[in-house]
Amino acid sequence: MVKVEAIIKPFRLTAVQEALVGIGIQGMTVTEVKGFGRQKGHVEVYRGAEYRVDFVPKLMITVVIPENQSKPVVDAIQKAACTGKIGDGKIFISQVTDVMRIRTRETGPEAV
Amino acid sequence: MKRTAFFLICFLIAAAAASAFAAEAETPMQIAQTASPETPAPASEAAPATKVDTGDTAWILVSTALVMLMTPGLALFYGGMVRRKNVLGTLMHSFVALAVITVQWVLFGYSLAFGPDVGGFIGSLSWIGLKGIGFAPNGDYAPTIPHQLFMMFQMTFAIITPALISGTIAERIKFSTYVVFIFLWATLVYDPIAHWVWGVGGWIKGLGALDFAGGLVVHISSGVSALVCALVVGKRKGYGADLMAPHNLTLTVIGAGILWFGWFGFNGGSALASGDLATSAFVATHVAAGAAAFSWMIVEWAHRGKPTALGAVSGAVAGLVAITPASGFVGPLSSLIIGLIGGAVCYAAVSLKPKFGYDDSLDVVGVHAVGGTAGAILTGFFASTAVNAAGGNGLFFGNPGQVGIQALSVLAAWAYSFVVTWIILKVLDATLGLRVSEEEESDGLDLSQHGEVGYTF
């Protein structure tokens, strides 16, 4: 099994969700995150006091899937999240040792 | 030791309350005989004839409630501007003034501010515990409303003034010390200045200085004291390095709206009657607030490239501050100019703050000290007896001397507020301690001072 973690621009969430549902993905987790990469932050000014905000708000999508679905999922996310501008995010793919569904105690690929 | 001192102060307040109650029990309250027009209520010798007018009374009752609402409004205005870990602490700084100053005012605050004059400086203690303050109007202050209502109206001013100061020491002041501070400040700074300016026999009133609704008494006194607080209390931990952006400007905009709404009572009610003068002050108040919000927004837009919500509401408050001393003496066009100037001047003051290096967290100095001073001086230019025959003419209406009188009164209020607040803070610093510990400051005032948090989701 693999875990696909994608950092995306928040406004692309619905597009990514629809793309994943479209290829039959059963579930996903969304987390609000902040961070920086090549995209610069911005400056906020409150009554003349300037604050540099280096951490840009993003969303992180996590899906765990059987190994053979890895490529279509990554492709779907990439296509849906891409705007072609700096700050579109990244996708991380990693191995998952095991999974357990809490309700039934099922483990392995059955549980994802 | 510190805890003992704190409870000792609480005990003294209770003891004073008990003695005042004993005094009240001995002198039954006078009831004005408003039912029969043939027998007007007894007036003091020199004062004009007094008789309760129901229209005037109705308006001042409403105005009193309006001004009361300004303090919770201020709580929201300030509360939105701090970090989320300090939101309740900041709301409490304003709200607790409703508790503390109500007690102080009833016990002796009103007597010190408006009681029979002692040397032009302070009222005597002869109205302690509101002794003799009944329903018969006081001809010296407001001949057509019950004296008790005048006392109550003035109480709401005494409450919001120390709360204004809290914005400058937000996010780091120790709550127990703050409670003692506002009690002492109301007694030693507010009550004397209110007496000078508004009390019968007050020396600034004697000069002919014009302060309709509290430019000196409310805004200069609190703004200058805020400057002293910023200097003595010191900066917040991490000031200039950490992100200290407002956590919820929605609250701030709502708070500013409530302040604007309440200010109709603050200035319009200061006519102490319903009618032409109240209307004139009401109009002046609104026009200045709108003009100042406009000028702050435009100046900020030109200077920084974006018109901010915080800027627009700050401008409105700056305009309300600037028009306060002038509101009963100027017409709509003068108010417009005072508002436009007030907004731009306060924007400049607030923008210059980082250059001075002190941490006036929520810009009490830039808005109240600077706006109040600008308003008091501008009153000397724009006042006109065509608007209020009981007022005076300013420089633009043929009386250049008024500017000098206004400047002198401003200087006196600045000097007195600065020195006395400095002394109060130094004494409290040496005894109770002004700041929370570094760890408590880092945890936030909500948790460390009050044991609760503003947002649990």
XYZ file of C-alpha atoms in Angstrom:
569
model
C 0.000 0.000 0.000
C 1.074 3.580 -0.534
C 0.227 6.843 1.103
C -0.156 9.841 -1.208
C 0.143 13.217 0.515
C -0.537 16.247 -1.651
C -0.025 19.859 -0.600
C -2.345 21.937 -2.785
C -3.751 25.429 -3.152
C -6.903 25.600 -1.010
C -9.162 26.692 -3.871
C -8.297 23.536 -5.867
C -9.790 21.224 -3.217
C -13.123 20.607 -4.923
C -11.460 19.890 -8.268
C -9.075 17.401 -6.659
C -11.900 15.743 -4.727
C -14.005 15.365 -7.875
C -11.058 13.954 -9.813
C -10.362 11.344 -7.105
C -14.005 10.352 -6.779
C -14.060 10.108 -10.573
C -11.429 7.366 -10.530
C -13.173 5.474 -7.731
C -11.291 6.576 -4.620
C -13.393 5.779 -1.525
C -12.044 8.194 1.043
C -9.615 11.025 1.752
C -8.428 13.190 4.638
C -7.978 16.964 4.351
C -5.783 18.968 6.732
C -5.263 22.733 6.883
C -1.541 23.390 6.826
C 0.861 26.320 6.511
C 4.313 26.354 5.069
C 6.724 27.893 2.638
C 8.424 26.823 -0.532
C 9.458 28.822 -3.567
C 6.259 30.876 -3.425
C 6.929 33.967 -1.312
C 4.691 34.928 1.618
C 3.016 38.315 1.872
C 3.083 41.449 4.016
C 0.145 42.425 6.231
C -0.128 45.987 7.519
C -2.189 46.852 10.600
C -2.270 50.581 11.373
C 1.202 50.975 9.943
C 2.682 47.939 11.699
C 4.066 45.597 9.036
C 4.065 41.863 9.526
C 5.806 39.541 7.046
C 3.769 36.391 6.783
C 6.162 33.719 5.473
C 3.877 30.732 5.927
C 1.266 30.438 3.223
C -1.970 28.577 3.993
C -2.367 25.329 2.028
C -4.405 22.145 2.256
C -2.902 18.687 2.592
C -4.813 15.763 1.149
C -3.960 12.276 2.365
C -5.112 9.083 0.630
C -3.925 5.547 1.303
C -4.413 3.159 -1.626
C -3.226 -0.195 -3.006
C 0.098 0.024 -4.813
C -1.395 -0.427 -8.299
C -3.618 2.674 -7.949
C -0.688 4.939 -7.128
C -0.069 6.246 -10.634
C -3.679 7.118 -11.582
C -4.219 8.832 -8.209
C -1.056 10.912 -8.445
C -1.879 11.849 -12.035
C -5.441 12.841 -11.108
C -4.262 15.046 -8.256
C -1.536 16.648 -10.358
C -3.969 17.456 -13.158
C -6.674 18.830 -10.889
C -4.373 20.892 -8.657
C -2.191 22.409 -11.365
C -2.672 26.066 -12.236
C 0.774 26.487 -13.783
C 1.698 29.229 -11.318
C 4.301 29.104 -8.550
C 2.884 27.691 -5.294
C 0.850 24.835 -6.765
C 2.296 22.443 -4.202
C 3.870 19.000 -4.109
C 2.864 15.351 -3.940
C 4.677 12.886 -1.661
C 4.327 9.129 -2.091
C 5.462 6.728 0.618
C 5.106 3.089 1.640
C 2.591 2.104 4.295
C 3.310 -0.988 6.385
C -0.205 -1.792 7.498
C -3.715 -0.389 7.931
C -6.533 -1.366 10.330
C -10.217 -0.506 10.070
C -11.244 0.209 13.647
C -14.845 -1.048 13.409
C -14.057 -4.524 12.031
C -10.363 -5.018 12.890
C -9.760 -5.814 9.166
C -6.136 -5.169 8.160
C -4.133 -4.793 4.946
C -5.568 -3.787 1.544
C -9.094 -4.816 2.688
C -9.055 -1.993 5.207
C -8.220 0.948 2.921
C 1.913 39.925 51.325
C 0.635 41.207 47.976
C -2.487 39.110 48.341
C -3.073 40.579 51.807
C -2.737 44.103 50.410
C -5.253 43.306 47.696
C -7.840 42.031 50.147
C -7.168 44.941 52.479
C -8.130 47.304 49.647
C -11.319 45.303 49.049
C -12.106 45.523 52.767
C -11.612 49.300 52.784
C -14.043 49.650 49.889
C -16.616 47.593 51.771
C -16.101 49.681 54.895
C -16.588 52.898 52.925
C -19.784 51.466 51.461
C -21.098 50.649 54.897
C -20.447 54.145 56.243
C -22.011 55.729 53.188
C -25.087 53.580 53.648
C -25.365 54.735 57.253
C -25.244 58.343 56.022
C -27.930 57.664 53.446
C -30.196 56.084 56.049
C -30.019 59.258 58.170
C -30.992 61.635 55.365
C -34.080 60.446 53.529
C -33.884 61.123 49.814
C -35.597 64.220 48.538
C -38.291 63.603 45.987
C -38.962 66.447 43.549
C -42.527 67.583 43.503
C -42.856 67.303 39.790
C -46.534 66.464 39.965
C -47.627 70.006 40.781
C -46.225 72.725 38.505
C -47.022 75.463 41.066
C -44.312 74.241 43.427
C -41.022 74.026 41.543
C -38.312 71.866 43.024
C -36.007 73.655 45.448
C -32.922 75.044 43.707
C -29.637 76.294 45.092
C -29.598 80.090 45.437
C -27.645 81.263 42.375
C -28.794 78.518 40.023
C -31.621 78.960 37.526
C -35.083 77.706 38.379
C -35.314 73.950 38.114
C -38.165 71.753 37.018
C -38.043 68.229 35.660
C -38.877 68.119 31.956
C -40.072 64.709 30.837
C -38.706 65.076 27.284
C -35.254 66.052 28.541
C -35.318 63.276 31.100
C -36.334 60.682 28.512
C -33.446 61.659 26.223
C -30.852 61.598 28.985
C -32.117 58.220 30.219
C -31.631 56.879 26.692
C -28.262 58.633 26.324
C -27.052 57.114 29.573
C -27.871 53.640 28.307
C -26.159 54.474 24.985
C -22.964 55.560 26.704
C -23.050 52.489 28.948
C -23.085 50.304 25.815
C -19.907 51.989 24.593
C -17.845 50.138 27.229
C -18.782 46.629 26.005
C -18.389 48.079 22.487
C -14.870 49.175 23.383
C -14.242 45.686 24.758
C -15.044 44.212 21.327
C -13.123 46.957 19.501
C -9.988 46.157 21.517
C -10.680 42.419 21.851
C -10.477 41.857 18.103
C -7.099 43.563 17.862
C -5.166 41.283 20.215
C -3.914 37.737 19.701
C -6.482 35.014 20.353
C -4.862 33.917 23.620
C -5.612 37.357 25.110
C -9.134 38.001 23.858
C -10.975 37.435 27.152
C -8.360 39.290 29.172
C -8.768 42.271 26.870
C -12.575 42.136 26.957
C -12.366 42.004 30.745
C -10.154 45.111 30.914
C -13.080 47.121 29.587
C -15.904 45.169 31.160
C -14.452 45.214 34.669
C -14.526 49.018 34.582
C -18.321 48.725 34.664
C -17.931 46.876 37.942
C -15.132 48.809 39.617
C -16.024 52.367 38.638
C -19.719 51.906 39.417
C -18.725 51.128 43.004
C -16.190 53.974 43.128
C -18.613 56.521 41.645
C -21.440 55.757 44.052
C -19.180 55.736 47.104
C -17.219 58.944 46.509
C -16.283 59.419 42.841
C -19.304 61.526 41.986
C -18.776 63.666 45.067
C -15.116 64.276 44.193
C -15.945 65.225 40.607
C -19.156 67.208 40.967
C -19.561 67.865 44.696
C -19.250 71.321 46.276
C -15.982 72.905 45.148
C -12.791 72.851 47.197
C -10.320 75.413 45.859
C -11.240 74.953 42.195
C -9.402 71.623 42.244
C -11.746 68.944 43.520
C -15.247 68.345 44.835
C -15.734 67.872 48.552
C -16.813 64.608 50.130
C -20.165 65.997 51.201
C -22.009 63.932 48.565
C -20.329 60.729 49.702
C -22.478 57.676 49.068
C -24.682 59.947 46.895
C -25.897 61.661 50.059
C -28.706 64.033 49.169
C -28.591 63.187 45.437
C -32.294 62.757 44.831
C -34.733 63.478 42.049
C -34.845 67.266 42.404
C -32.726 68.698 39.570
C -29.436 70.388 40.339
C -29.701 73.827 38.735
C -25.938 74.180 38.363
C -25.582 71.125 36.150
C -28.876 70.202 34.553
C -31.964 72.148 35.630
C -34.522 69.971 33.852
C -33.558 66.392 34.712
C -33.403 64.597 38.070
C -30.060 65.056 39.805
C -29.745 61.291 40.156
C -29.983 60.957 36.375
C -27.189 63.521 35.873
C -25.097 61.480 38.322
C -25.843 58.289 36.386
C -25.105 59.871 32.989
C -21.749 61.085 34.288
C -21.028 57.656 35.762
C -21.020 56.078 32.312
C -18.305 58.576 31.259
C -16.244 57.774 34.337
C -16.504 54.063 33.457
C -15.341 54.188 29.852
C -12.408 56.552 30.436
C -10.122 54.188 32.403
C -11.191 51.355 30.088
C -9.791 53.366 27.163
C -6.331 53.231 28.749
C -6.352 49.421 28.814
C -5.639 49.196 25.077
C -2.104 50.392 25.592
C -1.151 47.733 28.158
C -3.067 44.883 26.565
C -1.580 41.381 26.510
C 0.770 41.861 29.508
C -0.805 43.708 32.469
C -1.518 41.741 35.651
C -5.289 41.717 36.197
C -5.272 42.236 39.975
C -2.999 45.273 39.617
C -5.137 46.571 36.764
C -8.240 46.557 38.974
C -6.438 48.566 41.646
C -4.991 50.848 38.967
C -8.328 51.879 37.461
C -9.777 52.445 40.935
C -6.881 54.750 41.884
C -6.769 56.389 38.459
C -10.475 57.234 38.515
C -10.042 58.750 41.976
C -6.784 60.645 41.487
C -6.878 61.584 37.796
C -10.385 61.396 36.346
C -12.361 62.891 39.230
C -10.112 65.966 39.662
C -9.965 66.725 35.921
C -13.732 66.255 35.574
C -14.099 68.730 38.423
C -11.749 71.292 36.847
C -13.598 71.219 33.556
C -17.232 70.542 34.426
C -17.617 70.973 38.192
C -19.072 74.157 39.647
C -16.054 76.270 40.636
C -13.576 74.158 38.600
C -10.597 76.281 37.548
C -10.561 75.317 33.859
C -14.276 75.996 33.615
C -13.461 79.396 35.145
C -10.957 80.116 32.351
C -13.702 79.784 29.769
C -12.259 76.665 28.153
C -14.730 74.811 25.959
C -15.040 71.045 26.373
C -18.523 69.940 25.458
C -18.389 66.185 26.027
C -14.935 65.366 27.321
C -12.017 66.046 24.982
C -9.917 66.937 28.010
C -11.708 64.935 30.666
C -12.054 61.698 28.737
C -9.695 61.563 25.764
C -6.656 63.611 26.746
C -6.670 62.223 30.289
C -6.879 58.605 29.090
C -4.615 59.071 26.051
C -1.821 60.767 27.975
C -2.087 58.227 30.786
C -1.843 55.534 28.139
C 1.444 57.040 26.999
C 2.744 56.842 30.568
C 1.518 53.243 30.835
C 3.347 52.282 27.648
C 6.548 53.845 28.996
C 6.365 52.402 32.518
C 4.901 48.960 31.805
C 7.213 48.327 28.849
C 6.894 46.367 25.644
C 5.214 43.046 25.124
C 7.580 40.089 25.014
C 8.589 39.600 21.401
C 7.416 43.053 20.288
C 8.846 43.849 16.897
C 9.850 40.227 16.251
C 6.755 38.054 16.773
C 3.609 38.175 14.702
C 1.177 40.294 16.731
C -1.504 40.778 14.121
C -5.129 41.216 15.264
C -6.831 37.843 15.682
C -10.390 38.828 14.716
C -11.046 42.194 13.114
C -14.723 41.255 12.739
C -15.083 41.912 16.470
C -13.272 45.215 16.033
C -15.652 46.401 13.315
C -18.694 45.458 15.418
C -17.138 47.217 18.407
C -16.501 50.359 16.371
C -20.127 50.308 15.225
C -21.324 50.115 18.821
C -18.966 52.930 19.803
C -20.284 55.154 17.001
C -23.882 54.356 18.035
C -23.154 55.024 21.706
C -21.397 58.275 20.883
C -24.753 59.807 19.928
C -25.563 59.567 23.627
C -22.087 60.653 24.672
C -22.162 63.910 22.704
C -25.890 64.375 22.088
C -26.630 63.617 25.722
C -24.032 66.132 26.878
C -26.562 68.822 25.958
C -28.257 67.519 29.125
C -31.572 68.314 27.461
C -33.472 67.286 24.394
C -33.838 69.815 21.604
C -31.760 72.034 19.315
C -28.422 71.668 21.074
C -28.723 67.887 21.400
C -29.619 67.702 17.710
C -26.695 69.896 16.728
C -24.280 67.746 18.730
C -25.859 64.605 17.285
C -25.332 65.847 13.720
C -21.784 67.051 14.433
C -20.912 63.655 15.928
C -22.077 61.701 12.925
C -20.575 64.021 10.332
C -17.166 64.031 11.998
C -17.107 60.239 12.343
C -17.935 59.728 8.676
C -15.478 62.400 7.513
C -12.649 60.950 9.607
C -13.276 57.377 8.451
C -13.145 58.760 4.909
C -9.951 60.750 5.411
C -8.116 57.914 7.220
C -9.088 55.523 4.432
C -7.973 57.862 1.677
C -4.672 58.758 3.334
C -3.910 55.109 4.065
C -4.844 54.140 0.513
C -2.481 56.740 -0.897
C 0.300 55.934 1.569
C 0.140 52.135 1.721
C -1.735 51.175 -1.398
C -4.708 49.503 0.291
C -7.728 50.779 2.231
C -7.957 48.539 5.310
C -11.023 47.707 7.393
C -9.042 48.369 10.559
C -8.078 51.742 9.115
C -11.645 52.753 8.268
C -12.996 51.919 11.727
C -9.979 53.500 13.435
C -10.671 56.640 11.431
C -14.291 56.698 12.575
C -13.206 56.443 16.214
C -10.554 59.135 15.676
C -13.233 61.445 14.272
C -15.542 60.750 17.191
C -12.707 61.557 19.581
C -11.811 64.772 17.750
C -15.398 66.069 17.641
C -16.109 65.277 21.309
C -14.942 68.609 22.801
C -16.390 70.598 19.887
C -19.648 68.751 19.345
C -21.898 71.242 21.121
C -20.243 74.369 19.711
C -19.842 73.763 15.965
C -22.085 73.401 12.932
C -22.110 70.572 10.372
C -19.489 72.042 8.009
C -17.064 72.753 10.834
C -17.620 69.161 12.005
C -16.793 67.939 8.532
C -13.463 69.781 8.599
C -12.675 68.675 12.157
C -13.416 65.074 11.133
C -11.257 65.232 8.004
C -8.364 66.699 9.989
C -8.872 64.296 12.909
C -8.723 61.192 10.705
C -5.597 62.286 8.848
C -3.755 63.509 11.946
C -4.452 60.310 13.885
C -3.363 58.195 10.906
C -0.082 60.089 10.867
C 0.342 59.676 14.647
C -0.332 55.950 14.515
C 2.001 55.494 11.540
C 4.796 57.316 13.343
C 4.483 55.158 16.469
C 7.119 52.565 15.474
C 9.662 55.411 15.263
C 9.189 56.232 18.948
C 9.872 52.686 20.068
C 7.240 52.306 22.802
C 4.609 49.581 22.627
C 1.213 51.306 22.713
C -0.415 48.036 21.728
C -3.787 49.253 20.437
C -2.884 52.891 19.680
C -4.592 54.669 22.541
C -2.040 57.489 22.353
C -2.302 57.936 18.602
C -6.092 58.033 18.652
C -7.136 59.463 22.028
C -4.237 61.699 23.109
C -3.605 63.030 19.604
C -7.270 63.084 18.501
C -8.411 64.617 21.791
C -5.724 67.292 21.630
C -6.512 68.099 17.994
C -10.213 68.321 18.841
C -9.679 70.542 21.873
C -7.480 72.968 19.913
C -9.762 72.938 16.849
C -12.678 73.818 19.139
C -10.808 77.073 19.729
C -10.963 77.731 15.984
C -14.436 76.553 15.032
C -16.655 77.257 18.078
C -19.531 79.608 17.349
C -22.147 81.188 19.568
C -24.536 80.916 16.640
C -24.608 77.194 17.381
C -24.597 77.414 21.171
C -25.176 80.767 22.847
C -23.875 79.372 26.132
C -20.550 78.427 24.488
C -18.121 80.867 22.926
C -16.666 82.041 19.632
C -13.452 80.615 18.239
C -10.755 82.197 16.084
C -12.772 81.866 12.880
C -15.649 83.694 14.547
C -13.664 86.668 15.775
C -12.223 85.450 19.035
C -8.561 84.404 18.620
C -8.089 84.307 22.389
C -10.108 81.115 22.594
C -7.268 79.136 20.981
C -4.939 80.203 23.788
C -7.466 79.228 26.447
C -7.953 75.842 24.788
C -4.176 75.321 24.561
C -3.742 76.165 28.234
C -6.458 73.723 29.266
C -4.860 71.013 27.087
C -1.471 71.673 28.652
C -2.914 71.400 32.155
C -4.707 68.134 31.384
C -1.566 66.704 29.743
C 0.730 67.677 32.613
C -1.582 66.518 35.401
C -2.475 63.188 33.754
C 1.168 62.487 32.947
C 2.541 63.156 36.417
C -0.177 61.543 38.516
C -0.443 58.423 36.353
C 3.349 58.086 36.520
C 3.234 58.171 40.326
C 0.361 55.675 40.550
C 2.166 53.231 38.246
C 5.497 53.542 40.062
C 3.805 52.822 43.392
C 1.923 49.840 41.968
C 5.071 48.551 40.276
C 6.904 48.569 43.602
C 4.054 46.989 45.569
C 1.787 44.743 43.503
C 3.827 44.434 40.277
C 2.486 45.609 36.930
C 3.189 42.713 34.600
C 2.415 39.050 34.489
C 5.396 36.693 34.480
C 7.085 35.837 31.175
C 5.529 32.398 31.202
C 2.048 33.773 31.899
C 2.478 36.302 29.116
C 3.479 33.561 26.724
C 0.499 31.403 27.789
C -1.822 34.384 27.316
C -3.891 36.390 29.765
C -7.035 34.300 29.186
C -5.532 31.188 30.680
C -3.066 32.736 33.136
C -5.309 35.472 34.596
C -8.810 34.101 34.164
C -8.465 30.333 33.802
C -10.542 30.152 30.637
C -10.121 30.481 26.880
C -12.096 32.481 24.333
C -12.328 29.816 21.654
C -12.633 26.129 22.414
C -13.149 24.825 18.878
